[in-house]
Amino acid sequence: MKKNIKDFTLEELQQCFLEMGEKKFRALQCFAWLQQGVESFHEMTNLSKELRQKLEDTFFVSVPKVKKKQIARDGTIKYLFENHDGTLIETVIMEYKHGISACISTQVGCNMGCRFCASTIGGKERDLTAGEILDQLIFASKDMGRRISNVVLMGIGEPLDNYENVIRFLKNVNQKSGLNIGYRHISLSTCGLVDKIEKLAGEQMPITLSISLHSTNNADRSSIMPVNRKYPIEVLLRTCREYTARTKRRISFEYTLIRGVNDDKPHARELAGLLRGMLCHVNLIPVNAVKETGLKRPTREAVEMFQQELLKNGINATVRRELGTDIDAACGQLRKNNQ
Ligand code: SF4
């Protein structure tokens, strides 16, 4: 069985080339071609014909297929990609003042069961490989003819539930001869897998860790995020404090505001109390209504009140700017509507 060459880290590829009797720098040339989005080894014109054939006999180059592409009025692009096995994933490209940001998927579906999320409705089908995660960026960048400067691992899937592949992807996306996206321009969002957060703290990757918190007490959080039964809030926040102490990196807490569930003043005060003194920032996200869950969007006034209450209590908080509201922009909806 041929392997997808994009699943290899640069170091592994260099090792493979040495084992094939090739020079190490040839691996770097091949790696650079892959990141530019070539679709076959025969396009790698600075490699000899013999080497290209050798590569062709050993590996394959994955090429994602676009099943659907939606462009919103504000320019946000959403791709629905079909993998080689027919499974579907989503990628969203947003333009900000500071550059182009891509929100990418790490799994096909998700097992975490968060109530507000369409991606988990059918469970997890499988993990994406490192190459398939990277392909989303390579394809989008080539399609737009523009450089992607920021990456958010916040699409379909729980990145830390696909730990090894995500770490391999992070190593490759950061390579100078590749897409060269700095770790500080990458955010990884997790629902709170404590054991993996501890592991991540040791990786020496100065990415931004983003925690989907969404509730201020265990009863509420467990009712919308089943992961909380395994890792309750006090355990999660203790791990977060240890993470910031070890990495010196600020954690971003995602708090989805759901009308009548967690969008009132007592919740805002409780949240401020939980995070007091931590190197952190809160990102408030008014929920996108998902038909299947029946959750309601908070009023504009409630969102504003919540943010002000946090700021008054010394917690840095912003409201996520909404992009792509006229397309199926909420995570997992485009995939769900096309299955
Ligand atoms: S929010 Fe993230 S972790 Fe939770 S179900 Fe959706 S994709 Fe999975």
Coordinates of N, CA, C and O and ligand atoms in Angstrom, one line a residue, residues 107 109-121 154-159 189-191 212 214 225 331, ligand 1:
Q107 N -10.7 16.1 12.4 CA -11.3 14.8 12.4 C -12.6 14.8 11.4 O -13.1 15.9 11.2
G109 N -16.1 14.3 11.7 CA -17.1 14.2 12.8 C -16.3 14.3 14.1 O -15.1 14.7 14.1
C110 N -17.0 14.1 15.2 CA -16.4 14.3 16.5 C -17.2 13.4 17.5 O -18.4 13.3 17.4
N111 N -16.5 12.9 18.5 CA -17.1 12.0 19.5 C -17.4 12.8 20.8 O -17.9 12.2 21.7
M112 N -17.1 14.1 20.8 CA -17.1 14.8 22.1 C -18.6 15.1 22.6 O -18.8 15.4 23.7
G113 N -19.5 15.2 21.6 CA -20.9 15.3 22.0 C -21.4 16.7 22.5 O -22.4 16.7 23.2
C114 N -20.6 17.7 22.3 CA -21.1 19.1 22.8 C -22.4 19.4 22.2 O -22.6 19.3 20.9
R115 N -23.4 19.8 23.0 CA -24.8 19.9 22.6 C -25.0 21.0 21.5 O -25.9 21.0 20.8
F116 N -24.1 22.0 21.5 CA -24.3 23.2 20.7 C -23.7 23.0 19.3 O -23.6 23.9 18.5
C117 N -23.1 21.8 19.0 CA -22.3 21.6 17.8 C -22.8 20.6 16.9 O -23.1 19.5 17.2
A118 N -22.9 21.1 15.6 CA -23.5 20.2 14.5 C -22.5 19.1 14.1 O -22.8 18.0 13.6
S119 N -21.2 19.3 14.4 CA -20.1 18.3 14.0 C -20.2 17.0 14.6 O -19.7 16.0 14.2
T120 N -20.8 17.0 15.8 CA -20.8 15.7 16.6 C -22.1 14.9 16.4 O -22.2 13.8 17.0
I121 N -23.0 15.4 15.6 CA -24.3 14.8 15.5 C -24.2 13.3 15.1 O -24.9 12.4 15.7
M154 N -10.1 24.7 14.8 CA -11.4 24.9 15.5 C -12.6 24.4 14.6 O -13.7 24.7 14.8
G155 N -12.2 23.7 13.5 CA -13.3 23.2 12.6 C -13.8 21.9 13.2 O -13.9 21.7 14.4
I156 N -14.2 21.0 12.3 CA -14.7 19.7 12.7 C -13.7 18.9 13.5 O -12.6 18.7 13.0
G157 N -14.1 18.4 14.6 CA -13.2 17.5 15.4 C -12.6 18.1 16.6 O -12.5 19.3 16.7
E158 N -12.1 17.2 17.5 CA -11.4 17.7 18.7 C -9.9 17.4 18.4 O -9.4 16.3 18.4
P159 N -9.1 18.5 18.2 CA -7.7 18.3 17.8 C -6.9 17.4 18.8 O -6.1 16.6 18.3
S189 N -7.9 24.7 19.5 CA -9.1 24.8 20.4 C -9.5 23.4 20.9 O -9.6 22.5 20.1
T190 N -9.6 23.3 22.2 CA -10.0 22.0 22.8 C -11.2 22.1 23.7 O -11.4 23.1 24.3
C191 N -12.0 21.0 23.8 CA -13.1 21.0 24.8 C -12.6 20.8 26.2 O -13.4 20.9 27.1
S212 N -12.6 25.6 25.2 CA -14.1 25.8 25.1 C -14.6 25.6 26.5 O -14.8 24.4 26.9
H214 N -17.5 27.6 28.2 CA -18.9 27.7 28.0 C -19.8 27.7 29.2 O -21.0 28.1 29.1
M225 N -21.6 19.8 27.7 CA -20.3 19.2 27.3 C -20.0 18.0 28.1 O -19.5 18.0 29.2
C331 N -19.8 25.7 12.5 CA -19.0 24.5 12.4 C -19.9 23.2 12.2 O -20.8 23.0 13.0
Ligands
SF4_1 S1 -17.4 21.7 19.8 FE1 -15.5 20.7 19.1 S2 -15.1 19.1 20.6 FE2 -17.3 19.8 20.8 S3 -18.4 18.3 19.6 FE3 -18.0 20.1 18.3 S4 -16.1 19.6 17.2 FE4 -16.3 18.2 18.9

